[in-house]
Amino acid sequence: MVGQTASTGALKWPAARRAAAQYLLISCSKLCAAAVSLLLEHIGRWSGGEIARSALSLARSAQAERDNESYFSCVQPAFIDL
């Protein structure tokens, strides 16, 4: 009898591990589904105006970052000949 003990007929560890893994997989699947559902619900509450304002804010921040970089990139290194 592979997978069973001779004296009690109870299942050995491999079957118990399989059952635990299956339970864990089902639990993780439910958790992932709940997380995705919550995320989609949150996204669904955003209005078009909120998304547009957020995108505009990100674009302005990126432009300000590029403007700041240009101030530092035009400075030439100075070498002093002693």
Coordinates of N, CA and C in Angstrom, one line a residue:
M1 N 0.8 -1.2 0.0 CA 0.0 0.0 0.0 C 0.9 1.2 0.0
V2 N 1.0 1.9 -1.1 CA 1.8 3.1 -1.2 C 1.0 4.2 -0.7
G3 N 1.6 5.0 0.2 CA 0.9 6.2 0.7 C 0.0 6.0 1.9
Q4 N 0.0 4.7 2.4 CA -0.8 4.4 3.6 C 0.1 3.6 4.6
T5 N -0.2 3.8 5.8 CA 0.5 3.0 6.8 C -0.2 1.6 7.0
A6 N 0.6 0.6 7.3 CA 0.0 -0.7 7.4 C -0.9 -0.9 8.6
S7 N -0.5 -0.3 9.7 CA -1.3 -0.5 10.9 C -2.6 0.2 11.0
T8 N -2.6 1.5 10.6 CA -3.9 2.3 10.7 C -4.6 2.5 9.4
G9 N -3.9 2.4 8.3 CA -4.6 2.7 7.0 C -4.7 4.2 6.8
A10 N -4.1 5.0 7.7 CA -4.2 6.5 7.5 C -3.3 6.9 6.4
L11 N -3.6 8.0 5.8 CA -2.8 8.6 4.7 C -1.5 9.1 5.3
K12 N -0.4 9.0 4.6 CA 0.9 9.6 5.0 C 0.9 11.0 4.6
W13 N 2.1 11.6 4.9 CA 2.3 13.1 4.6 C 2.0 13.5 3.2
P14 N 2.4 12.8 2.2 CA 2.2 13.3 0.8 C 0.8 13.7 0.6
A15 N -0.2 12.9 1.0 CA -1.6 13.3 0.8 C -2.0 14.5 1.6
A16 N -1.5 14.6 2.8 CA -1.8 15.7 3.7 C -1.2 17.0 3.1
R17 N 0.0 16.9 2.5 CA 0.6 18.0 1.9 C -0.1 18.5 0.6
R18 N -0.6 17.5 -0.1 CA -1.4 17.8 -1.3 C -2.7 18.5 -0.9
A19 N -3.3 18.1 0.1 CA -4.6 18.7 0.6 C -4.3 20.1 1.1
A20 N -3.2 20.3 1.8 CA -2.8 21.6 2.3 C -2.5 22.6 1.2
A21 N -1.8 22.1 0.2 CA -1.4 22.9 -1.0 C -2.7 23.3 -1.7
Q22 N -3.6 22.4 -1.9 CA -4.9 22.7 -2.6 C -5.7 23.7 -1.8
Y23 N -5.7 23.6 -0.5 CA -6.5 24.6 0.3 C -5.8 26.0 0.2
L24 N -4.5 26.0 0.2 CA -3.7 27.2 0.1 C -4.0 27.9 -1.3
L25 N -4.0 27.1 -2.3 CA -4.2 27.6 -3.7 C -5.6 28.2 -3.8
I26 N -6.6 27.5 -3.2 CA -8.0 28.1 -3.3 C -8.0 29.4 -2.5
S27 N -7.4 29.4 -1.3 CA -7.4 30.6 -0.5 C -6.7 31.8 -1.2
C28 N -5.6 31.5 -1.8 CA -4.9 32.6 -2.5 C -5.7 33.0 -3.7
S29 N -6.4 32.1 -4.4 CA -7.2 32.5 -5.5 C -8.3 33.4 -5.1
K30 N -9.0 33.1 -4.0 CA -10.0 33.9 -3.4 C -9.5 35.3 -3.0
L31 N -8.3 35.3 -2.4 CA -7.7 36.6 -2.0 C -7.4 37.5 -3.2
C32 N -6.8 36.9 -4.2 CA -6.5 37.6 -5.4 C -7.7 38.1 -6.1
A33 N -8.8 37.3 -6.2 CA -10.0 37.8 -6.8 C -10.6 39.0 -6.0
A34 N -10.5 38.9 -4.7 CA -11.0 40.0 -3.8 C -10.2 41.3 -4.1
A35 N -8.9 41.1 -4.2 CA -8.0 42.3 -4.4 C -8.3 43.0 -5.7
V36 N -8.5 42.1 -6.8 CA -8.8 42.7 -8.1 C -10.1 43.3 -8.1
S37 N -11.1 42.7 -7.5 CA -12.4 43.3 -7.4 C -12.4 44.7 -6.7
L38 N -11.7 44.8 -5.6 CA -11.6 46.0 -4.8 C -10.9 47.1 -5.7
L39 N -9.8 46.7 -6.4 CA -9.1 47.7 -7.3 C -10.1 48.2 -8.4
L40 N -10.8 47.3 -9.0 CA -11.7 47.7 -10.1 C -12.8 48.5 -9.6
E41 N -13.3 48.3 -8.4 CA -14.3 49.1 -7.8 C -13.8 50.5 -7.5
H42 N -12.5 50.6 -7.0 CA -11.9 51.9 -6.8 C -11.7 52.7 -8.1
I43 N -11.2 52.0 -9.1 CA -11.0 52.7 -10.4 C -12.4 53.1 -11.0
G44 N -13.4 52.3 -10.8 CA -14.7 52.7 -11.3 C -15.3 53.9 -10.7
R45 N -14.9 54.3 -9.5 CA -15.4 55.5 -8.8 C -14.6 56.7 -9.3
W46 N -13.5 56.6 -10.0 CA -12.8 57.8 -10.5 C -13.6 58.3 -11.6
S47 N -13.7 59.6 -11.6 CA -14.4 60.3 -12.7 C -13.4 60.7 -13.8
G48 N -13.9 61.0 -14.9 CA -13.0 61.4 -16.0 C -12.2 62.6 -15.6
G49 N -12.8 63.5 -14.9 CA -12.1 64.8 -14.5 C -11.0 64.5 -13.6
E50 N -11.2 63.5 -12.6 CA -10.1 63.2 -11.7 C -8.9 62.6 -12.5
I51 N -9.2 61.7 -13.4 CA -8.1 61.1 -14.2 C -7.4 62.2 -15.0
A52 N -8.1 63.1 -15.6 CA -7.5 64.1 -16.4 C -6.6 65.0 -15.5
R53 N -7.1 65.4 -14.4 CA -6.3 66.3 -13.5 C -5.1 65.6 -13.0
S54 N -5.2 64.3 -12.7 CA -4.0 63.5 -12.3 C -3.0 63.4 -13.4
A55 N -3.5 63.2 -14.7 CA -2.6 63.1 -15.8 C -1.9 64.4 -16.1
L56 N -2.6 65.5 -15.9 CA -2.1 66.9 -16.2 C -1.0 67.2 -15.1
S57 N -1.3 66.8 -13.9 CA -0.4 67.0 -12.8 C 0.9 66.3 -13.0
L58 N 0.8 65.0 -13.5 CA 2.0 64.2 -13.8 C 2.8 64.8 -14.9
A59 N 2.1 65.3 -15.9 CA 2.8 65.9 -17.1 C 3.5 67.2 -16.6
R60 N 2.9 68.0 -15.8 CA 3.5 69.2 -15.3 C 4.8 68.9 -14.5
S61 N 4.7 67.9 -13.6 CA 5.8 67.5 -12.8 C 7.0 67.0 -13.7
A62 N 6.6 66.2 -14.7 CA 7.7 65.7 -15.6 C 8.4 66.9 -16.3
Q63 N 7.6 67.9 -16.7 CA 8.1 69.0 -17.5 C 9.0 69.8 -16.5
A64 N 8.6 70.0 -15.3 CA 9.4 70.8 -14.3 C 10.7 70.1 -14.0
E65 N 10.6 68.7 -14.0 CA 11.9 67.9 -13.8 C 12.8 68.1 -15.0
R66 N 12.3 68.1 -16.2 CA 13.1 68.3 -17.4 C 13.7 69.7 -17.4
D67 N 12.9 70.7 -17.0 CA 13.4 72.1 -16.9 C 14.6 72.2 -15.9
N68 N 14.4 71.6 -14.8 CA 15.5 71.7 -13.8 C 16.7 71.0 -14.2
E69 N 16.6 69.9 -15.0 CA 17.8 69.2 -15.5 C 18.6 70.1 -16.5
S70 N 17.8 70.9 -17.3 CA 18.5 71.7 -18.3 C 19.4 72.8 -17.6
Y71 N 19.0 73.2 -16.4 CA 19.9 74.2 -15.7 C 21.2 73.7 -15.3
F72 N 21.2 72.4 -15.0 CA 22.5 71.8 -14.6 C 23.3 71.2 -15.7
S73 N 22.7 70.9 -16.8 CA 23.4 70.2 -17.9 C 24.1 71.2 -18.8
C74 N 23.8 72.5 -18.7 CA 24.5 73.5 -19.6 C 25.8 74.1 -18.9
V75 N 26.0 73.7 -17.7 CA 27.2 74.2 -17.0 C 28.4 73.3 -17.5
Q76 N 29.4 74.0 -18.0 CA 30.6 73.3 -18.5 C 31.6 73.2 -17.3
P77 N 32.2 72.0 -17.2 CA 33.2 71.9 -16.1 C 34.4 72.8 -16.4
A78 N 34.9 73.4 -15.3 CA 36.0 74.4 -15.4 C 37.2 73.8 -14.9
F79 N 38.3 73.9 -15.7 CA 39.6 73.4 -15.2 C 40.5 74.5 -15.0
I80 N 41.1 74.6 -13.9 CA 42.0 75.7 -13.6 C 43.5 75.2 -13.8
D81 N 44.2 75.9 -14.7 CA 45.5 75.5 -15.0 C 46.4 76.3 -14.0
L82 N 47.1 75.5 -13.1 CA 47.9 76.2 -12.1 C 49.3 76.2 -12.6

